[in-house]
XYZ file of C-alpha atoms in Angstrom:
678
model
C 20.279 11.634 -29.336
C 17.612 11.643 -26.630
C 14.041 10.417 -26.147
C 10.851 12.447 -25.929
C 7.156 12.003 -25.183
C 4.176 14.087 -26.306
C 0.556 13.448 -25.417
C -2.856 14.076 -23.935
C -4.785 11.869 -21.515
C -7.985 11.726 -19.480
C -6.505 14.211 -16.991
C -5.533 16.872 -19.527
C -8.134 16.698 -22.295
C -11.883 15.932 -22.440
C -13.131 12.924 -24.348
C -14.238 15.134 -27.268
C -10.613 16.155 -27.888
C -9.203 12.646 -27.287
C -11.669 11.232 -29.830
C -10.522 13.699 -32.478
C -6.847 12.907 -31.846
C -7.302 9.124 -31.684
C -5.402 7.077 -34.284
C -7.410 4.453 -36.152
C -5.614 1.139 -35.650
C -5.417 0.470 -39.381
C -3.868 3.898 -40.002
C -1.098 3.685 -37.378
C 1.585 2.314 -39.779
C 0.950 5.300 -42.089
C 1.301 7.767 -39.196
C 4.470 6.081 -37.943
C 6.042 6.525 -41.376
C 4.838 10.127 -41.647
C 6.250 11.118 -38.235
C 9.573 9.445 -39.001
C 9.824 11.581 -42.118
C 10.147 14.641 -39.877
C 13.827 15.560 -40.234
C 14.926 15.340 -36.593
C 12.882 12.231 -35.620
C 14.793 8.939 -35.765
C 12.402 6.541 -33.971
C 8.712 6.657 -33.019
C 5.979 4.688 -31.223
C 2.283 5.707 -31.173
C 0.137 4.753 -28.167
C -3.565 5.457 -28.778
C -6.245 4.257 -26.319
C -9.605 5.559 -25.124
C -7.866 7.435 -22.276
C -4.684 8.696 -23.966
C -2.895 9.544 -27.203
C 0.892 9.607 -26.821
C 3.862 9.804 -29.185
C 7.218 8.465 -28.000
C 10.312 9.074 -30.062
C 14.063 9.588 -30.277
C 15.666 12.654 -31.829
C 18.937 14.593 -31.918
C 17.003 17.720 -30.960
C 14.033 16.551 -28.860
C 12.625 20.048 -28.251
C 12.490 20.731 -32.007
C 11.027 17.265 -32.617
C 8.231 17.931 -30.123
C 7.323 21.161 -31.929
C 7.246 19.386 -35.305
C 5.122 16.480 -34.038
C 2.595 18.913 -32.527
C 2.367 20.677 -35.906
C 1.776 17.311 -37.595
C -1.019 16.343 -35.189
C -2.720 19.751 -35.345
C -2.645 19.729 -39.176
C -3.712 16.109 -39.645
C -6.519 16.010 -37.071
C -7.636 19.579 -37.746
C -7.486 20.823 -34.185
C -6.381 24.327 -33.377
C -3.394 24.823 -31.035
C -5.670 26.621 -28.585
C -8.038 23.632 -28.285
C -5.555 21.231 -26.798
C -2.549 21.490 -24.484
C -0.075 18.645 -24.950
C 2.227 17.529 -22.169
C 5.859 17.322 -23.250
C 8.644 15.291 -21.655
C 12.286 14.808 -22.578
C 15.023 12.371 -21.551
C 14.555 10.998 -18.019
C 11.135 12.653 -17.623
C 9.909 10.890 -20.786
C 11.125 7.505 -19.531
C 9.624 8.133 -16.098
C 6.266 9.000 -17.678
C 6.182 5.793 -19.732
C 7.167 3.743 -16.683
C 4.300 5.261 -14.673
C 1.883 4.568 -17.535
C 3.064 0.949 -17.786
C 2.704 0.545 -14.017
C -0.901 1.779 -14.016
C -0.092 4.955 -12.049
C -1.398 7.241 -14.804
C -4.613 5.302 -15.449
C -8.187 6.323 -14.705
C -8.443 3.169 -12.549
C -5.218 3.251 -10.551
C -3.161 0.071 -10.927
C -5.236 -1.452 -13.747
C -3.459 -3.889 -16.068
C -5.166 -3.259 -19.424
C -2.746 -0.439 -20.298
C 0.180 -2.876 -20.029
C -1.186 -4.920 -22.935
C -1.985 -1.763 -24.910
C 1.627 -0.559 -24.604
C 2.894 -3.949 -25.790
C 0.554 -3.786 -28.781
C 1.661 -0.241 -29.679
C 5.333 -1.227 -29.463
C 4.772 -4.333 -31.625
C 3.044 -2.230 -34.289
C 5.993 0.189 -34.334
C 8.488 -2.680 -34.549
C 6.612 -4.220 -37.480
C 6.668 -0.867 -39.266
C 10.419 -0.516 -38.759
C 9.913 2.615 -36.649
C 12.019 1.564 -33.667
C 15.703 1.094 -33.119
C 18.029 0.845 -30.122
C 16.539 3.586 -27.943
C 12.843 2.806 -28.377
C 13.521 -0.929 -28.155
C 15.412 -0.483 -24.891
C 12.902 2.031 -23.492
C 9.836 -0.127 -24.098
C 11.487 -3.374 -23.014
C 12.435 -1.650 -19.771
C 8.891 -0.304 -19.364
C 7.625 -3.901 -19.403
C 10.175 -4.845 -16.714
C 9.214 -1.849 -14.582
C 5.479 -2.526 -14.942
C 5.954 -6.089 -13.717
C 8.305 -5.015 -10.915
C 5.924 -2.369 -9.565
C 2.963 -4.738 -9.566
C 4.910 -7.568 -7.913
C 6.707 -5.508 -5.249
C 3.936 -3.095 -4.159
C 0.236 -3.233 -3.229
C -0.881 -1.081 -6.180
C -3.160 -3.842 -7.530
C -4.632 -4.883 -4.217
C -8.107 -3.854 -3.141
C -11.331 -3.522 -5.100
C -11.889 -0.192 -6.845
C -15.516 -0.469 -7.996
C -18.749 -1.950 -6.695
C -18.533 -4.675 -9.333
C -14.925 -5.601 -8.575
C -15.651 -5.589 -4.827
C -18.487 -8.060 -5.403
C -16.330 -10.321 -7.559
C -13.433 -10.256 -5.082
C -15.811 -11.180 -2.257
C -17.190 -14.030 -4.348
C -13.683 -15.434 -4.772
C -13.098 -15.240 -1.027
C -16.307 -17.189 -0.394
C -15.984 -19.826 -3.117
C -12.262 -19.821 -3.887
C -11.973 -20.319 -7.631
C -15.144 -19.253 -9.421
C -14.825 -21.974 -12.065
C -18.231 -23.593 -12.408
C -20.042 -21.121 -10.129
C -23.633 -20.471 -11.212
C -25.007 -16.924 -11.281
C -28.505 -15.435 -11.361
C -29.334 -11.841 -12.283
C -32.650 -10.565 -10.937
C -33.056 -7.402 -12.994
C -31.048 -6.567 -16.106
C -29.473 -3.216 -15.195
C -26.081 -1.997 -16.385
C -24.298 -2.633 -13.061
C -25.654 -6.184 -12.966
C -24.411 -6.734 -16.510
C -20.915 -5.438 -15.723
C -20.672 -7.480 -12.509
C -21.852 -10.606 -14.308
C -19.255 -10.054 -17.037
C -16.541 -9.810 -14.379
C -17.760 -13.020 -12.735
C -17.757 -14.731 -16.116
C -14.221 -13.547 -16.841
C -13.122 -15.151 -13.535
C -14.607 -18.535 -14.410
C -18.370 -18.437 -13.685
C -20.068 -20.560 -16.371
C -23.842 -20.694 -15.976
C -25.758 -17.389 -15.896
C -29.531 -17.070 -15.511
C -31.182 -13.711 -16.244
C -34.646 -12.784 -14.966
C -36.273 -9.420 -15.648
C -39.769 -7.955 -15.706
C -39.273 -7.343 -19.430
C -38.595 -10.822 -20.774
C -37.261 -9.417 -24.056
C -34.576 -7.506 -22.183
C -33.770 -10.620 -20.137
C -33.307 -12.597 -23.346
C -31.109 -9.883 -24.849
C -28.769 -9.778 -21.833
C -28.745 -13.581 -21.505
C -27.605 -13.855 -25.122
C -24.793 -11.351 -24.481
C -23.650 -13.314 -21.420
C -24.129 -16.690 -23.131
C -26.682 -17.594 -20.461
C -30.422 -18.219 -20.451
C -33.462 -16.136 -19.574
C -36.298 -17.086 -17.199
C -39.529 -15.222 -16.613
C -39.670 -12.895 -13.639
C -42.444 -14.785 -11.847
C -40.348 -17.958 -12.034
C -36.891 -16.879 -10.741
C -37.526 -18.176 -7.195
C -37.680 -21.742 -8.548
C -34.048 -21.462 -9.670
C -32.671 -19.945 -6.451
C -31.417 -23.252 -5.034
C -29.569 -23.979 -8.315
C -27.225 -20.945 -8.245
C -24.299 -19.855 -6.050
C -24.358 -16.089 -6.630
C -27.371 -13.789 -6.950
C -27.128 -10.212 -8.237
C -30.326 -8.254 -7.708
C -31.081 -4.783 -9.163
C -34.744 -4.552 -10.071
C -35.579 -0.939 -9.201
C -38.703 -2.179 -7.388
C -40.082 0.090 -4.605
C -40.047 -2.841 -2.144
C -37.959 -5.903 -1.345
C -38.185 -8.720 -3.889
C -36.038 -11.461 -2.341
C -37.495 -12.489 1.014
C -35.935 -14.401 3.890
C -38.264 -17.366 3.362
C -37.235 -17.554 -0.342
C -33.588 -17.911 0.663
C -34.326 -20.198 3.627
C -36.084 -22.719 1.359
C -33.269 -22.554 -1.208
C -30.556 -23.067 1.433
C -32.371 -26.134 2.770
C -31.988 -27.741 -0.675
C -28.318 -26.753 -1.110
C -26.955 -29.180 1.534
C -24.610 -26.724 3.219
C -23.385 -24.970 0.086
C -22.912 -21.216 0.495
C -25.096 -18.633 -1.236
C -23.737 -15.149 -1.991
C -26.302 -12.383 -2.516
C -25.340 -9.014 -4.019
C -27.987 -6.319 -3.598
C -27.102 -3.313 -5.782
C -30.625 -1.912 -5.914
C -31.829 1.331 -4.332
C -34.244 0.835 -2.599
C -32.852 -2.538 -1.552
C -34.173 -5.693 -3.213
C -33.197 -8.236 -0.543
C -34.540 -8.380 3.009
C -31.800 -7.690 5.539
C -33.033 -10.601 7.692
C -31.463 -12.905 5.085
C -28.177 -12.225 6.908
C -29.431 -14.275 9.862
C -29.260 -17.497 7.840
C -26.243 -19.822 8.011
C -24.059 -20.109 4.882
C -25.654 -16.971 3.420
C -23.578 -13.865 2.632
C -25.461 -10.658 1.812
C -23.824 -7.372 0.748
C -25.698 -4.249 -0.309
C -24.485 -1.397 -2.489
C -23.393 0.780 0.456
C -21.216 -1.978 1.877
C -19.692 -2.704 -1.519
C -19.092 0.995 -2.118
C -17.220 1.265 1.200
C -15.018 -1.669 0.208
C -14.361 -0.037 -3.179
C -13.538 3.342 -1.604
C -11.141 1.667 0.813
C -9.490 -0.108 -2.127
C -9.064 3.148 -4.031
C -7.611 4.868 -0.961
C -5.251 1.952 -0.371
C -3.978 2.138 -3.940
C -3.485 5.898 -3.740
C -1.387 5.438 -0.603
C 0.873 3.116 -2.624
C 1.657 5.705 -5.330
C 4.777 7.052 -3.620
C 6.022 3.524 -2.905
C 5.614 2.709 -6.627
C 7.438 5.874 -7.620
C 10.375 4.923 -5.423
C 10.563 1.573 -7.270
C 10.448 3.365 -10.631
C 13.039 5.931 -9.545
C 15.394 3.189 -8.376
C 15.041 1.310 -11.663
C 15.511 4.468 -13.739
C 18.539 5.597 -11.746
C 20.242 2.224 -11.983
C 19.449 1.333 -15.601
C 17.414 3.856 -17.523
C 19.677 6.846 -18.041
C 22.851 4.973 -18.949
C 21.154 2.311 -21.060
C 19.121 4.814 -23.077
C 22.142 7.070 -23.668
C 20.098 10.126 -22.754
C 21.488 13.624 -22.916
C 23.278 14.753 -19.725
C 21.285 16.968 -17.414
C 22.161 20.645 -17.067
C 23.538 20.010 -13.581
C 25.853 17.278 -14.878
C 27.081 19.616 -17.625
C 27.744 22.427 -15.170
C 29.673 20.114 -12.839
C 32.144 19.054 -15.548
C 35.564 20.475 -14.659
C 34.201 22.189 -11.552
C 36.783 22.797 -8.824
C 34.457 24.487 -6.339
C 33.893 23.247 -2.787
C 31.778 20.118 -2.311
C 29.616 18.986 0.580
C 30.649 15.728 2.310
C 28.079 13.586 0.516
C 29.147 14.958 -2.876
C 32.603 13.480 -2.234
C 31.091 10.005 -2.082
C 31.717 8.173 -5.322
C 30.221 4.807 -4.382
C 26.628 3.756 -3.961
C 25.632 3.420 -0.305
C 24.187 0.029 0.618
C 21.121 0.107 2.876
C 20.499 -2.990 5.001
C 16.964 -3.927 6.051
C 14.742 -6.790 7.100
C 12.490 -8.167 4.381
C 9.020 -7.595 5.863
C 6.581 -5.316 4.040
C 6.916 -2.663 6.738
C 10.724 -2.858 6.850
C 10.923 -2.526 3.059
C 8.502 0.409 3.086
C 10.707 2.196 5.638
C 13.827 1.303 3.676
C 12.336 2.836 0.536
C 11.378 5.955 2.499
C 15.030 6.281 3.515
C 16.280 5.567 0.008
C 13.941 8.168 -1.450
C 15.031 10.796 1.103
C 18.693 10.189 0.264
C 18.103 10.317 -3.478
C 16.345 13.645 -3.010
C 19.672 14.861 -1.584
C 21.562 13.538 -4.606
C 22.931 10.511 -2.718
C 22.768 7.147 -4.483
C 21.952 4.000 -2.521
C 20.546 0.524 -2.991
C 18.652 -1.848 -0.703
C 20.043 -5.151 0.613
C 17.575 -7.469 2.412
C 18.987 -9.437 5.355
C 17.051 -12.032 7.375
C 17.269 -11.735 11.156
C 16.665 -14.451 13.737
C 13.338 -12.780 14.535
C 12.284 -13.340 10.905
C 13.579 -16.908 10.811
C 11.654 -18.050 13.919
C 8.144 -16.568 13.652
C 6.842 -19.578 15.590
C 8.402 -18.405 18.868
C 7.022 -15.837 21.270
C 9.347 -12.883 21.736
C 9.963 -13.927 25.327
C 11.076 -17.418 24.212
C 14.121 -16.369 22.184
C 17.408 -17.681 23.525
C 20.827 -18.698 22.278
C 21.957 -21.727 24.226
C 21.546 -20.747 27.862
C 21.905 -17.050 27.090
C 18.797 -14.957 26.427
C 19.224 -12.826 23.308
C 15.935 -10.970 23.486
C 17.477 -7.627 24.389
C 20.529 -8.233 22.213
C 18.441 -7.609 19.150
C 16.453 -10.423 17.571
C 15.616 -8.003 14.747
C 19.033 -6.287 14.550
C 21.830 -8.800 15.285
C 22.344 -10.012 11.700
C 22.198 -6.448 10.369
C 24.968 -5.422 12.758
C 27.049 -8.404 11.641
C 26.616 -7.216 8.032
C 27.779 -3.746 9.135
C 30.897 -5.247 10.722
C 31.707 -7.220 7.541
C 31.232 -4.080 5.435
C 28.452 -5.686 3.386
C 26.157 -2.731 4.116
C 26.887 0.909 4.972
C 23.904 1.473 7.264
C 20.867 -0.360 8.644
C 17.291 0.943 8.769
C 15.196 -0.096 11.789
C 11.887 0.506 13.482
C 13.532 2.270 16.400
C 11.285 0.714 19.027
C 12.803 -2.698 18.088
C 16.414 -1.557 18.528
C 18.164 -2.636 21.760
C 18.717 0.202 24.214
C 22.436 -0.468 24.550
C 24.118 -0.875 21.185
C 27.317 -2.858 20.916
C 30.673 -1.098 20.905
C 31.317 0.581 17.576
C 27.658 1.179 16.617
C 25.436 4.231 16.860
C 22.032 5.538 15.818
C 23.034 8.610 13.825
C 19.814 9.597 12.055
C 16.031 9.460 12.419
C 13.405 10.187 9.788
C 10.388 12.393 10.645
C 8.349 10.521 13.242
C 4.940 9.074 12.388
C 2.030 9.111 14.839
C 3.117 7.308 18.022
C -0.272 5.974 19.171
C -1.262 2.337 19.554
C -4.423 1.189 17.777
C -7.032 -1.411 18.743
C -8.256 -3.367 15.707
C -11.419 -5.448 15.927
C -14.182 -6.890 13.790
C -16.632 -6.123 16.624
C -17.617 -2.453 16.552
C -19.419 -2.773 19.898
C -16.155 -2.847 21.883
C -14.891 0.423 20.380
C -14.963 3.635 22.409
C -13.882 2.810 25.967
C -11.311 0.383 27.337
C -13.897 -0.704 29.923
C -15.775 -2.373 27.051
C -12.899 -4.850 26.758
C -13.781 -6.485 30.085
C -14.137 -10.238 29.476
C -12.741 -9.902 25.941
C -9.572 -11.497 24.530
C -7.003 -9.132 23.043
C -3.834 -10.323 21.277
C -0.501 -8.478 21.211
C 3.204 -9.298 20.888
C 4.206 -6.448 23.222
C 4.709 -6.979 26.945
C 4.266 -3.204 27.415
C 0.866 -3.218 25.688
C -0.220 -6.321 27.598
C 0.769 -4.966 31.040
C -0.655 -1.511 30.369
C -3.940 -2.888 29.064
C -4.342 -5.184 32.091
C -3.619 -2.216 34.376
C -6.234 -0.029 32.707
C -8.788 -2.865 32.328
C -8.035 -5.753 34.739
C -10.871 -7.932 33.419
C -9.393 -8.225 29.910
C -7.695 -11.447 28.791
C -4.429 -10.746 26.943
C -2.746 -13.383 24.753
C 0.444 -13.405 22.689
C 0.580 -13.146 18.897
C 3.469 -13.212 16.401
C 3.819 -12.473 12.698
C 4.124 -9.394 10.505
C 1.365 -6.796 10.433
C -0.809 -8.301 7.634
C -0.434 -11.755 9.190
C -1.646 -10.492 12.576
C -4.691 -8.797 11.043
C -5.443 -11.923 9.018
C -5.286 -14.004 12.209
C -7.741 -11.579 13.831
C -10.364 -11.848 11.084
C -9.940 -15.616 10.683
C -9.533 -16.565 14.359
C -12.757 -16.328 16.332
C -10.820 -16.735 19.600
C -9.706 -13.087 19.659
C -11.866 -9.998 19.993
C -9.114 -7.593 18.982
C -5.407 -6.982 18.467
C -3.151 -4.076 19.422
C -0.712 -2.630 16.867
C 1.270 0.567 16.377
C -0.575 3.078 14.193
C 2.652 4.006 12.372
C 3.085 0.519 10.913
C -0.426 -0.020 9.570
C -0.518 3.535 8.234
C 2.847 3.252 6.441
C 1.710 -0.013 4.852
C -1.378 1.707 3.451
C -3.697 -0.582 5.436
C -5.107 2.078 7.747
C -6.429 5.535 6.922
C -6.784 7.549 10.171
C -9.519 9.685 8.598
C -11.803 6.615 8.564
C -13.186 4.548 11.446
C -12.730 1.240 9.644
C -11.068 -0.384 6.651
C -11.580 -3.427 4.464
C -9.146 -6.281 4.976
C -9.616 -9.101 2.480
C -13.382 -8.658 2.494
C -13.840 -8.175 6.243
C -14.586 -4.777 7.757
C -12.073 -4.075 10.520
C -12.766 -1.263 12.981
C -9.937 0.840 14.423
C -9.738 2.854 17.635
C -6.645 4.871 18.455
C -5.543 4.823 22.094
C -4.433 8.384 23.051
C -0.653 8.397 23.527
C -0.858 10.465 26.716
C -3.148 7.829 28.282
C -1.857 4.581 26.728
C 1.866 5.348 26.616
C 3.741 4.100 23.528
C 7.099 2.350 23.450
C 10.287 4.395 23.472
C 11.032 5.247 19.855
C 7.625 4.106 18.578
C 6.770 5.586 15.177
C 10.401 6.516 14.477
C 12.691 5.075 11.807
C 16.247 4.896 13.166
C 19.397 4.481 11.056
C 22.378 2.617 12.513
C 25.986 2.856 11.319
C 29.433 1.748 12.394
C 30.860 4.581 14.454
C 33.968 4.737 12.242
C 31.981 5.267 9.011
C 32.308 9.044 8.710
C 31.226 9.105 5.068
C 27.918 7.370 5.824
C 27.352 9.624 8.850
C 27.876 12.746 6.722
C 25.489 11.511 4.031
C 22.811 10.509 6.527
C 23.073 13.835 8.358
C 21.383 15.424 5.323
C 18.122 13.574 6.087
C 18.156 13.625 9.905
C 14.981 15.066 11.480
C 16.156 17.033 14.515
C 12.921 17.153 16.561
C 12.441 13.385 16.244
C 16.086 12.710 17.120
C 15.724 14.868 20.246
C 12.588 13.087 21.466
C 13.807 9.526 20.884
C 17.165 10.335 22.478
C 15.361 11.243 25.713
C 13.135 8.156 25.584
C 15.974 5.719 24.887
C 18.191 7.409 27.484
C 15.586 6.658 30.161
C 15.506 2.983 29.135
C 19.294 2.926 29.309
C 19.321 4.427 32.822
C 16.672 1.888 33.817
C 18.752 -0.979 32.368
C 15.636 -1.884 30.391
C 15.442 -3.424 26.942
C 13.130 -2.826 24.031
C 10.832 -5.609 25.324
C 10.690 -4.345 28.929
C 7.171 -3.097 29.822
C 7.921 0.638 29.778
C 5.848 3.370 28.168
C 7.435 6.712 27.285
C 5.751 9.790 25.848
C 7.551 13.018 24.891
C 6.338 16.346 23.557
C 7.603 19.879 22.998
C 6.455 23.046 24.768
C 7.431 26.743 24.520
C 7.821 26.566 20.738
C 10.321 23.727 21.027
C 12.526 25.196 23.745
C 11.178 22.785 26.385
C 10.948 19.009 26.137
C 8.509 17.140 28.399
C 8.447 13.398 29.077
C 5.996 11.107 30.837
C 6.814 7.464 31.621
C 5.057 4.409 33.011
C 7.198 1.480 34.226
C 5.698 -1.948 34.972
C 7.297 -4.845 36.819
C 6.940 -7.880 34.575
C 7.710 -10.240 37.465
C 4.970 -8.629 39.603
C 2.255 -7.587 37.140
C -0.298 -6.878 39.893
C 1.814 -4.091 41.379
C 1.092 -0.465 40.525
C 3.516 0.896 37.906
C 5.919 3.749 38.489
C 4.481 6.895 36.864
C 6.595 10.001 36.401
C 6.683 13.212 34.369
C 9.390 15.876 33.995
C 10.322 18.868 31.817
C 13.656 20.311 30.765
C 15.621 22.102 28.070
C 15.216 20.436 24.683
C 18.932 20.834 23.929
C 19.762 18.356 26.738
C 17.344 15.431 26.333
C 19.485 13.103 28.432
C 18.899 15.298 31.499
C 15.189 14.364 31.483
C 16.144 10.709 31.789
C 18.335 11.539 34.794
C 15.490 13.460 36.474
C 13.059 10.570 35.982
C 15.539 8.060 37.414
C 15.949 10.228 40.506
C 12.160 10.222 40.927
C 12.007 6.451 40.537
C 14.850 5.805 42.979
C 13.207 8.036 45.580
C 9.816 6.363 45.088
């Protein structure tokens, strides 16, 4: 007995076909009974929405059941087989499809939650009709668990995805809860109506509608349970509302600065949020000059929405890793699905096996619990699973996580500094020693240069971009480091601070702690800083930054990004690389991890870390290192910049060498010879 899924959705069939295949709600019990009467079908659930029609079932012969259900649908709804192409899934693929649907990954609006309720309703209808048993009950109950897990552990729901939702999200940032907020619509267009409905669903109570056609204003006001006012009288109500949505279609501005100025004077410091979704614009741009007034036009809202959509799309693979982990751990065994062909072929096999195939236990992956660390852990987990190696994630708090109040340079243990003994790795290594985890996943730039006896970095994933990025809410300082003169830039890295001061002596550099989102939040909320410096790899992996765009929306604030070229502003050794640490005596873990090692990255970071080792420098010493390949990979080149933290005004040591890529450590030796002879 195995499960199956058959269906069409907004991606595979036009609305004309979906309408013809749609099940009337009142007729669903009849169809459930009719499909169950098909000989090989034991259980069935029908999911019918405006964007999809899907049949889930359990059968002894799922392929035959799929054929029979297609025949039933074609006959009943009078569609010809050539008009529609159904997608068909069996066993694990069917479960995976339902889990993606429940998580909002298969929706027209990525990450939306309405489908979750629709699945629950479809399952309840099938239960009431007696059409489900053990397999469908387990499958749909697990889909609810997966849907909640994906939404709670990823960023798939974050970010606005439409002009209307962007406006509503901004309103909540300005006013907090929208309960009791008063709204005015100037113009009764469709976008105004939809935005007002969203505001009302979030708690806005009083809605005033003004339109040139008073009849239309009254009609929309009735729909929104508000009241209509005549168009020549709306200005008299401006001081009585908190949010204004304007979309008149007039050829000139309607809401003037003096209108808003007079209203603000009567509001005693209360904020006024103006949403201009008209083209041409309805509201004078000079309104932005007034205190406690927030004005957004349709272009600005559209940019926020596009950034939200892009952010959600960048979370798809993260969500799929969560689903895959859930399905691997619970779905197949619990649903008693048919074995895969590979499993069948392996039964009784006596042929040779690769080292990782000999591993019978699940590998345990240790990681910190920050968003970035978990993202990198899931990348590693996914890469291993693609090689047929099972693993699970164990989150371990490090001292660096436990004391976010301290500057990196302030960490100590009694009288002994522990900064270069691994404030982000020490507890993970202790877990390795105790055997609680099989390997630890790190941002390699945070790993101490000299590992303790019995540990090694055995594997690196493909390296992300190694550049540093300047983030700022002030676009005027983007483009040239000279523009930072007299500005205040925050960073947690001594290397970034020293290098920035060297390139632009007039800049003021201050320290900052916290994870990546926390640092960006401090930037947009703290007027003391003009910008912050972060590694591009981190903000890109988190889905915050899209390098194809010059800016991104962060909680309603536009943040501008400027990459600092890696050959000019040298990155940290190992920056952008994910390194995997094991106990040196764990041959089984080493063999498994060798299947995902990225050779070019491993070569480059070996050279960079070797130079730090020769220099007796730690991961917080102000050293920049940049490597690249030449001659189609036969030659490895490395450039370094070494600052003296005790004497920051001194010129740094700058060196560059080339050598054979099969001996990366030799480059470190050459650079040390240059430095000693300096």
